[in-house]
PDB file of C-alpha atoms in Angstrom:
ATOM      1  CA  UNK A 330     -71.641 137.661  90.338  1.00  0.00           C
ATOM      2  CA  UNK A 331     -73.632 135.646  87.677  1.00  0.00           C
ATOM      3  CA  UNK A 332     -71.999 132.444  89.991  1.00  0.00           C
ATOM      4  CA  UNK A 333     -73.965 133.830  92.938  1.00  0.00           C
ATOM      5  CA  UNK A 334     -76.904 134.225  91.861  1.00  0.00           C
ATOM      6  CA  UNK A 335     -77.308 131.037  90.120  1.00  0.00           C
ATOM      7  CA  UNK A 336     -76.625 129.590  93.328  1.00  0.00           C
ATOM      8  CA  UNK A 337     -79.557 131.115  94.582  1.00  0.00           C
ATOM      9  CA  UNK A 338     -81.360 130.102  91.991  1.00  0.00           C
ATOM     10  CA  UNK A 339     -80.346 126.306  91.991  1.00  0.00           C
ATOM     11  CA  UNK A 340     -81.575 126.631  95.854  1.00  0.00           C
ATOM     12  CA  UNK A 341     -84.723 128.156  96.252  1.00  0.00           C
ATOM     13  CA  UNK A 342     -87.004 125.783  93.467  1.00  0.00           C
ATOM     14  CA  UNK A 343     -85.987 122.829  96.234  1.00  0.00           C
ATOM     15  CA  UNK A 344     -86.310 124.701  99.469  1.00  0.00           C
ATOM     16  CA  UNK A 345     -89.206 124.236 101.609  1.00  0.00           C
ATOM     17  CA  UNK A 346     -91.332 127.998 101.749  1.00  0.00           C
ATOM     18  CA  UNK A 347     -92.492 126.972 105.342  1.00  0.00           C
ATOM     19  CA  UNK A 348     -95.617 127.781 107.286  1.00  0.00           C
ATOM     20  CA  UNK A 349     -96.525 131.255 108.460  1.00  0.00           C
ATOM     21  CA  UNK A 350     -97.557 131.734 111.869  1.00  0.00           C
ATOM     22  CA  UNK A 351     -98.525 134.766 113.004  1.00  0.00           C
ATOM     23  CA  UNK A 352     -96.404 135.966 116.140  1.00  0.00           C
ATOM     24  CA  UNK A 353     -94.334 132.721 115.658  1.00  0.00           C
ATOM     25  CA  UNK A 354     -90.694 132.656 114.959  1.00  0.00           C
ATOM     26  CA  UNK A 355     -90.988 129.208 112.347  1.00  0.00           C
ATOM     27  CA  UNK A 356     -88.399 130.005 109.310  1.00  0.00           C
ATOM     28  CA  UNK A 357     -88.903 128.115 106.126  1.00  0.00           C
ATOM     29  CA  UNK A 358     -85.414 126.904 104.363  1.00  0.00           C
ATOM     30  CA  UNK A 359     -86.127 129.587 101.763  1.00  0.00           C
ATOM     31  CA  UNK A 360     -86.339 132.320 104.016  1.00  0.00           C
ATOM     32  CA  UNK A 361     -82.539 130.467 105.732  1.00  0.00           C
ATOM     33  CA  UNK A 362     -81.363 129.997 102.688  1.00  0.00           C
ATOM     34  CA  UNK A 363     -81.999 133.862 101.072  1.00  0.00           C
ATOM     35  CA  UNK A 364     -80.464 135.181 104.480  1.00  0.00           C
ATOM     36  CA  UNK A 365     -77.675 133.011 104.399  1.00  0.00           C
ATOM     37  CA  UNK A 366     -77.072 133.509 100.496  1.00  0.00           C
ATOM     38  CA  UNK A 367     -77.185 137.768 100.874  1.00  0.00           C
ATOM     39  CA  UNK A 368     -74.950 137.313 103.863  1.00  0.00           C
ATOM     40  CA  UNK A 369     -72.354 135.551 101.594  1.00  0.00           C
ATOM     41  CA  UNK A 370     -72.661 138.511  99.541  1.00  0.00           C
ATOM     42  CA  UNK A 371     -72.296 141.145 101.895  1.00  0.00           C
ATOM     43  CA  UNK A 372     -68.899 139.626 102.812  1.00  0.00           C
ATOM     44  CA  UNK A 373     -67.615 139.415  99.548  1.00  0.00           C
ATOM     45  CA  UNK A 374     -68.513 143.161  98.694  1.00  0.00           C
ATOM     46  CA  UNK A 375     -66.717 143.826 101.950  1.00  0.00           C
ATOM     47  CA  UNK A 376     -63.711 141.979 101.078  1.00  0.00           C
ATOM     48  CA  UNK A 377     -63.917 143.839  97.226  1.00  0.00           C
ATOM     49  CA  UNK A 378     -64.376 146.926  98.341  1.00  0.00           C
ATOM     50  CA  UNK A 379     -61.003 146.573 101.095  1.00  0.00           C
ATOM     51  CA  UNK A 380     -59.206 144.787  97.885  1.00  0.00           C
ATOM     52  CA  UNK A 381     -60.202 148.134  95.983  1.00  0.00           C
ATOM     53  CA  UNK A 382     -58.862 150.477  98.735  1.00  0.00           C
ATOM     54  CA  UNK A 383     -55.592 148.481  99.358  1.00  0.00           C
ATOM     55  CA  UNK A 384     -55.259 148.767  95.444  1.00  0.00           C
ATOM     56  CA  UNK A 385     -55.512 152.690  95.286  1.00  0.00           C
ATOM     57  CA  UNK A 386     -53.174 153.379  98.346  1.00  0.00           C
ATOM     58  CA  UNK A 387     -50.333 151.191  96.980  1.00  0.00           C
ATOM     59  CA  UNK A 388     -51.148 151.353  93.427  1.00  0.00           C
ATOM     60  CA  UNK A 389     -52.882 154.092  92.190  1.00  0.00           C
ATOM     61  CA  UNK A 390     -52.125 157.012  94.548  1.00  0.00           C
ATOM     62  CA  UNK A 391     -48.113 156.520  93.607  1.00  0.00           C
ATOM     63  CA  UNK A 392     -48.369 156.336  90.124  1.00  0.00           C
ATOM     64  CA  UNK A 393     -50.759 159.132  89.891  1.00  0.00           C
ATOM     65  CA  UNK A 394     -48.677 161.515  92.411  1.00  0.00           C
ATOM     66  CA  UNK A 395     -45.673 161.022  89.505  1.00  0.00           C
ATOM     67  CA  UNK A 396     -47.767 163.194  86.918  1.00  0.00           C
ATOM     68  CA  UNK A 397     -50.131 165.463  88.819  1.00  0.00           C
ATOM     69  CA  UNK A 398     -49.477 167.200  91.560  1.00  0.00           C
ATOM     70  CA  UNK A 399     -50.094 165.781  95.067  1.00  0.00           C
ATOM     71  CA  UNK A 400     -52.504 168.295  96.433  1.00  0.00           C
ATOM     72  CA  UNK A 401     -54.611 167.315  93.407  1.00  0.00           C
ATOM     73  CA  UNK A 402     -53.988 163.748  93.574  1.00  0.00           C
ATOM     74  CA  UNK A 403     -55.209 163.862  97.493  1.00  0.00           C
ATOM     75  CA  UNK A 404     -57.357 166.385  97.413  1.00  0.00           C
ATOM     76  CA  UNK A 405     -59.867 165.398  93.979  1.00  0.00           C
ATOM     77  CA  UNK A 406     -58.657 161.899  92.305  1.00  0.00           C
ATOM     78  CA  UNK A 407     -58.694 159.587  95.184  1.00  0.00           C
ATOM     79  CA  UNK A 408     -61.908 160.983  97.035  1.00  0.00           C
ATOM     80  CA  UNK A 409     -63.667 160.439  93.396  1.00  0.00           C
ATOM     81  CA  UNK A 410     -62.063 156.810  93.252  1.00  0.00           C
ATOM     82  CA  UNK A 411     -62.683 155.961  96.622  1.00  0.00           C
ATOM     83  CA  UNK A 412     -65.933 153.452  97.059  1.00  0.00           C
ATOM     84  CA  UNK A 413     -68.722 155.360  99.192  1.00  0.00           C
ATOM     85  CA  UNK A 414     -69.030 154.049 102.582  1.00  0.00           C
ATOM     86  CA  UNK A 415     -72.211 152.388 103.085  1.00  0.00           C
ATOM     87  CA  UNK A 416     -73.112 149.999 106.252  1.00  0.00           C
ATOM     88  CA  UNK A 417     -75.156 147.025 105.666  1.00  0.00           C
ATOM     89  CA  UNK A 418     -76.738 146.858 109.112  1.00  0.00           C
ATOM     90  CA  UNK A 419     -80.471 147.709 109.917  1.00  0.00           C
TER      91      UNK A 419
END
């Protein structure tokens, strides 16, 4: 993570802030740049957080279900392991 954001920060000192217009669409490269940058982001927390769910289901959940009992395995360890679902939209 420390990778990412010094990429952002090796950007942004360089990038051009643009003009603001009021009712016009011009972008400066900072605001491309900051969009582009939490995009990257985004995908890799999506990509983390499927890595974390394949993980439990092949991994955890097994070795777990050899010690305590299924219905509590199911029913109160994974649920508490499980990532929240969160959408990044809007």
């Amino acid at each position: 993570m420390n990778e990412e954001i010094d990429s952002i920060n090796q950007i942004l000192p360089n990038a051009d802030a643009g003009q603001f217009e009021y009712g016009g669409d011009a972008e400066g490269e900072k605001a491309v740049a900051i969009r582009t940058w939490i995009r990257s982001l985004l995908g890799k927390i999506v990509h983390y957080k499927a890595e974390h769910s394949r993980l439990l289901d092949e991994d955890v959940a097994p070795t777990l279900q050899r010690f305590v009992p299924q219905d509590t395995v199911m029913n109160s360890i994974l649920p508490f392991l499980n990532l929240p679902s969160y959408s990044f939209e809007g």
